[in-house]
PDB file of C-alpha atoms and ligand atoms in Angstrom:
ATOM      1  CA  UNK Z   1     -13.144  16.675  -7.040  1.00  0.00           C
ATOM      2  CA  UNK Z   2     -13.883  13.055  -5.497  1.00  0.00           C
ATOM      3  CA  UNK Z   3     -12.530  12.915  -2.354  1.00  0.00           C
ATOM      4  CA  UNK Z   4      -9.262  10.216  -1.679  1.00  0.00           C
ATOM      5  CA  UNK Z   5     -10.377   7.134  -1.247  1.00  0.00           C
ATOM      6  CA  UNK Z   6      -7.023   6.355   0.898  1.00  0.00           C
ATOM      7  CA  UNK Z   7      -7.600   9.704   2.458  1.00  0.00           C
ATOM      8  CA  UNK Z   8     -10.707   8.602   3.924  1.00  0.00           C
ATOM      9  CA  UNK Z   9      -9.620   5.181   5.319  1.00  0.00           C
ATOM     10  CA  UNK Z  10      -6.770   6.635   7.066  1.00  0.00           C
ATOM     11  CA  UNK Z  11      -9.194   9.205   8.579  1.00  0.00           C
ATOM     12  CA  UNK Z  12     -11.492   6.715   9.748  1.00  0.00           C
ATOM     13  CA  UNK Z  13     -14.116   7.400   7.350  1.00  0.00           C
ATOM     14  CA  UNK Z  14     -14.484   4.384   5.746  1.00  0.00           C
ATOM     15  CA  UNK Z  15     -14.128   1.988   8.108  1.00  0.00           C
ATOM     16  CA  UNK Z  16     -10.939  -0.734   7.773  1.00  0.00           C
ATOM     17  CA  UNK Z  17      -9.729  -2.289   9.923  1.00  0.00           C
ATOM     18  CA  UNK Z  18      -5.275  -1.885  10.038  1.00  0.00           C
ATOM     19  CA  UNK Z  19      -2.990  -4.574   9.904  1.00  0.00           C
ATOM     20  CA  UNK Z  20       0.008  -2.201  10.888  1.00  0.00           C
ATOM     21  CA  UNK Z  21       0.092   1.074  11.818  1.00  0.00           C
ATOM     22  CA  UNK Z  22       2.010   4.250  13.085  1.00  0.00           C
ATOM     23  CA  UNK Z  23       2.339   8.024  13.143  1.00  0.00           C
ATOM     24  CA  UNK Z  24       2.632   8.188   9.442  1.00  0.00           C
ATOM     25  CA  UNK Z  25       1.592   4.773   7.982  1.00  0.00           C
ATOM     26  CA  UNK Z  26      -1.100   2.597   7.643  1.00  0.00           C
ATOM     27  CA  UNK Z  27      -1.443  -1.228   6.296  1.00  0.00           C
ATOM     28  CA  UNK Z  28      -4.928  -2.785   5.296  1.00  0.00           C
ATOM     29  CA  UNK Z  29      -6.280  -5.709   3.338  1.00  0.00           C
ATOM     30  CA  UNK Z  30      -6.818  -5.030  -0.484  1.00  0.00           C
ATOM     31  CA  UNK Z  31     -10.730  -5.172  -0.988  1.00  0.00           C
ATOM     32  CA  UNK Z  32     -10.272  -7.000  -4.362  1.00  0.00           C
ATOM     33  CA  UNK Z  33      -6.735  -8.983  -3.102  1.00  0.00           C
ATOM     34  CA  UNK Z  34      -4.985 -10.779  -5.879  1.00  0.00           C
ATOM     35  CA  UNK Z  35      -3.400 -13.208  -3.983  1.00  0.00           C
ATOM     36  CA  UNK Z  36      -4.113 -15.016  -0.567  1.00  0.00           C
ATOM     37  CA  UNK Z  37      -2.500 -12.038   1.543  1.00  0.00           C
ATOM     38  CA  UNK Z  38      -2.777  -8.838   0.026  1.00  0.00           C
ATOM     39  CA  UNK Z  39      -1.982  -5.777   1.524  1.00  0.00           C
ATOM     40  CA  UNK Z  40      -1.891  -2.475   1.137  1.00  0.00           C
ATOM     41  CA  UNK Z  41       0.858  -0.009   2.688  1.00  0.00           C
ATOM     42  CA  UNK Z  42      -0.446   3.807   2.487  1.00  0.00           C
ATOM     43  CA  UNK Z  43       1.247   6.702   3.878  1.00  0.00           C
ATOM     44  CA  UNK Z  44      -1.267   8.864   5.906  1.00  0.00           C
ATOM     45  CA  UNK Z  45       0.018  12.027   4.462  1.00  0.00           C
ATOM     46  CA  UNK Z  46      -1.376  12.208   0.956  1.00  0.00           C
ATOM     47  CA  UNK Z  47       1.249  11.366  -1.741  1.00  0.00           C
ATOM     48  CA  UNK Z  48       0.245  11.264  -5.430  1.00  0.00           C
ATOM     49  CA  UNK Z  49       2.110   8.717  -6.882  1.00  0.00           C
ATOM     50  CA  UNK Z  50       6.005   7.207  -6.131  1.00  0.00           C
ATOM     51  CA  UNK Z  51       7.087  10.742  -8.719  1.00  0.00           C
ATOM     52  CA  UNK Z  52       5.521  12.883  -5.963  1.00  0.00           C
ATOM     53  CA  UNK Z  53       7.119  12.057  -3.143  1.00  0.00           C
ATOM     54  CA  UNK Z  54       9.570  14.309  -1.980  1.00  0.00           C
ATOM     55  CA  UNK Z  55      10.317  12.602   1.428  1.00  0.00           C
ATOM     56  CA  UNK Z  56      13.317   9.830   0.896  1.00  0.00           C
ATOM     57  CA  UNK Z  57      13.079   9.234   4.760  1.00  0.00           C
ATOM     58  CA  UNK Z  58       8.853   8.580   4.647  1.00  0.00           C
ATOM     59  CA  UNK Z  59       9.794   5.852   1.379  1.00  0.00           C
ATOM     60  CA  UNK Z  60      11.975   4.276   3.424  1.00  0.00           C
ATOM     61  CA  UNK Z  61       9.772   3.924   6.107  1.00  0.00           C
ATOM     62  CA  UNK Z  62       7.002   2.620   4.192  1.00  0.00           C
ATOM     63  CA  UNK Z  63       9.468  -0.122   2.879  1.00  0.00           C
ATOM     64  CA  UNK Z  64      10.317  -1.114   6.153  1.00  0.00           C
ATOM     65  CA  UNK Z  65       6.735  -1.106   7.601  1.00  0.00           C
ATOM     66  CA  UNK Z  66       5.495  -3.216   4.573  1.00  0.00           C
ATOM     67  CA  UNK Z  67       8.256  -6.037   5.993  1.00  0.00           C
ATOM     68  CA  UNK Z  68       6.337  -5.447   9.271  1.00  0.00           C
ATOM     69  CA  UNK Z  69       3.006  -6.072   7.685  1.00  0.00           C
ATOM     70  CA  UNK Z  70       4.481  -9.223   5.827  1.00  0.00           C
ATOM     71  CA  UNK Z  71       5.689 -10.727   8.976  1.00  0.00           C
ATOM     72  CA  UNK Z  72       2.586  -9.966  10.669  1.00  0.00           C
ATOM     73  CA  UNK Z  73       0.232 -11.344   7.755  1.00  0.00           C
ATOM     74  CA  UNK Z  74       2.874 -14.380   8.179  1.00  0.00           C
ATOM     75  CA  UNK Z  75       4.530 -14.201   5.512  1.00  0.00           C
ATOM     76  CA  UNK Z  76       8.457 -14.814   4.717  1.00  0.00           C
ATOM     77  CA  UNK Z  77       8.347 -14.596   1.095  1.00  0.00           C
ATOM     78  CA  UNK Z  78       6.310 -12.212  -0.219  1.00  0.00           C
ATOM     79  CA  UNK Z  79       6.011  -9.255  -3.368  1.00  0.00           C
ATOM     80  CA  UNK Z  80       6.057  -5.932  -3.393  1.00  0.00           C
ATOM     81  CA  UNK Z  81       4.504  -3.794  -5.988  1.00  0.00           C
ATOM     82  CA  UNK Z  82       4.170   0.349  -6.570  1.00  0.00           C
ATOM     83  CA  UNK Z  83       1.831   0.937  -9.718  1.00  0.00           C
ATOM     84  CA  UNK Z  84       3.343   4.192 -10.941  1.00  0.00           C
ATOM     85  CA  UNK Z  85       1.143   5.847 -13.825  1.00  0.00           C
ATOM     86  CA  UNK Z  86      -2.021   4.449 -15.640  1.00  0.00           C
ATOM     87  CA  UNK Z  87       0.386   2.554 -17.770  1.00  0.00           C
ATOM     88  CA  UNK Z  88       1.484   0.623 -14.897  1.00  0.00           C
ATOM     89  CA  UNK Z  89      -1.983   0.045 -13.453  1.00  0.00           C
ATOM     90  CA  UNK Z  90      -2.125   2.675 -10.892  1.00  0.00           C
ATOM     91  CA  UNK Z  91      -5.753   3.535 -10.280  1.00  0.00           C
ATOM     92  CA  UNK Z  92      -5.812   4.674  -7.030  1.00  0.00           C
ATOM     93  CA  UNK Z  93      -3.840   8.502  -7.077  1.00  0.00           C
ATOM     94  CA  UNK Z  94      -2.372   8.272  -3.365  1.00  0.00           C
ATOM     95  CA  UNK Z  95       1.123   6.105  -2.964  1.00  0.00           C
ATOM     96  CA  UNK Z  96       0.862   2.430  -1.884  1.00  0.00           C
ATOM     97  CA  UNK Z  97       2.763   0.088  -2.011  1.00  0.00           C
ATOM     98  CA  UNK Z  98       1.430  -3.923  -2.470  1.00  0.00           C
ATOM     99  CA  UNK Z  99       2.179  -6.508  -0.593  1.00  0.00           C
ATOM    100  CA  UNK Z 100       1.369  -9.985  -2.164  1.00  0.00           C
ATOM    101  CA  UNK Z 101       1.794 -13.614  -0.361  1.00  0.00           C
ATOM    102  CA  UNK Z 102       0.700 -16.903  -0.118  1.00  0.00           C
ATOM    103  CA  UNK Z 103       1.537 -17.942  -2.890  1.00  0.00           C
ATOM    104  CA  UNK Z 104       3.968 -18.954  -5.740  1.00  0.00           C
ATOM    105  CA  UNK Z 105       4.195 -15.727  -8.042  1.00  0.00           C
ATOM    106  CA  UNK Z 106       4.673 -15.545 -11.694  1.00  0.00           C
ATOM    107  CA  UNK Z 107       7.180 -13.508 -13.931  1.00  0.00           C
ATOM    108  CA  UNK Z 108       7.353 -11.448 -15.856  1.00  0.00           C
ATOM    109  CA  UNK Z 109       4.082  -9.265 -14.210  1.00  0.00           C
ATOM    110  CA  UNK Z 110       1.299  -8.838 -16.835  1.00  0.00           C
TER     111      UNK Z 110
HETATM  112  P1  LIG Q 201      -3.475   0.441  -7.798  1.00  0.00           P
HETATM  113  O1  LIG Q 201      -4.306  -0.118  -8.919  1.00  0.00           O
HETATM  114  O2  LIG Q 201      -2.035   0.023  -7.814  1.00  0.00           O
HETATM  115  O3  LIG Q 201      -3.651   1.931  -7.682  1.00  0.00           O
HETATM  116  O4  LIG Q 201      -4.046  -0.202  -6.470  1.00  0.00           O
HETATM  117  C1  LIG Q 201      -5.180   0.284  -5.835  1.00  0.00           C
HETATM  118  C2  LIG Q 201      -5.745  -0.841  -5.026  1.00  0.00           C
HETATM  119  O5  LIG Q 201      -6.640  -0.308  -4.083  1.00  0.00           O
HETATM  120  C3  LIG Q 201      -6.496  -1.888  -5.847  1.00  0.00           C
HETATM  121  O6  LIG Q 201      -5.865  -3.156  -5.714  1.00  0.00           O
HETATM  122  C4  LIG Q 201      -7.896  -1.865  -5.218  1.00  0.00           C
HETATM  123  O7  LIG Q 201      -8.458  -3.133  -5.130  1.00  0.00           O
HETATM  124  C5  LIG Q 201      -7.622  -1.269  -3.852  1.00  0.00           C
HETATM  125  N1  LIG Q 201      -8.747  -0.597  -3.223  1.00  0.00           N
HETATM  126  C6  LIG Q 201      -9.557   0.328  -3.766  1.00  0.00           C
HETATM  127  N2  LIG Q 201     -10.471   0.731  -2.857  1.00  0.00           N
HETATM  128  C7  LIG Q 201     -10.205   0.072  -1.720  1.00  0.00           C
HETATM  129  C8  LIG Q 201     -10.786   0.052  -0.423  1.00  0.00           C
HETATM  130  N3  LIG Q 201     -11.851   0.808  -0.101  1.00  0.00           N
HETATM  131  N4  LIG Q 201     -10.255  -0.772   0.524  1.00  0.00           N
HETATM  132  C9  LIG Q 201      -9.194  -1.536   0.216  1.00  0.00           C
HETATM  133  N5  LIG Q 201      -8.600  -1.572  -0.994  1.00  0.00           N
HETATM  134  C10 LIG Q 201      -9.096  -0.782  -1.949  1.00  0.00           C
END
C-alpha cells in the first residue's frame, strides 16, 4: 500500500514548509493551488475522509485553525472546502480541509 502522502508531510518526510501549526494540525500551501491563496488544513493524526472521523472536538479544531491560517495568509474572505468521496473530488484519502482566497469565487462549485 502507497504510503500517505499527508502522512509524510506532517512527518517531515517530504519537506513543506507550514503556514500554521500545532499539536494536532498542520496548514500548507496546495502544490497545484486553485486560487491565489490556497491552503491546505490536515490533521496530523491520519483521518480517512470527513465519514471517518470520530473526533467532534479534533473537527472543530481544524475549523478554527483553518480561520487561523486565513488570517495569517491575509485573508478576510475566504472558502472552505472538504472533498468527501471520489464523487466530490476527493483524491487525496486523509481529511483536509481547503482554504481558498484572493479572489472573487464562483457558485454553484463545478
Ligand atoms: P482533494 O482532491 O480534495 O483530495 O485535495 C487534495 C489536494 O492535495 C489537491 O488539491 C492536491 O493538489 C494537493 N496535494 C497533493 N499532493 C500535495 C503535496 N505534496 N503538497 C501539497 N499539496 C498536495
Amino acid at each position: 500500500m502507497q504510503p500517505c502522502i499527508f502522512c509524510r508531510i506532517v512527518e517531515g518526510a517530504i519537506p513543506t514548509p507550514f503556514v500554521y501549526k500545532d499539536d494536532e494540525i498542520v496548514a500548507f500551501s496546495d502544490i497545484q493551488p486553485q486560487a491565489p491563496v490556497h491552503l491546505l488544513v490536515v490533521p496530523r493524526r491520519h483521518v480517512g475522509s470527513l465519514n471517518e472521523a470520530d473526533d467532534d472536538m479534533l473537527l472543530g479544531r481544524l475549523l478554527a485553525s483553518a480561520r487561523k491560517a486565513a488570517a495569517q495568509a491575509g485573508l478576510e474572505q475566504y472558502r472552505i472546502v472538504v472533498n468527501t468521496g471520489a464523487d466530490a473530488g476527493q483524491s487525496v484519502l486523509h481529511l483536509h480541509l481547503h482554504v481558498l482566497g484572493g479572489r472573487v469565487m464562483a457558485w454553484p462549485p463545478g
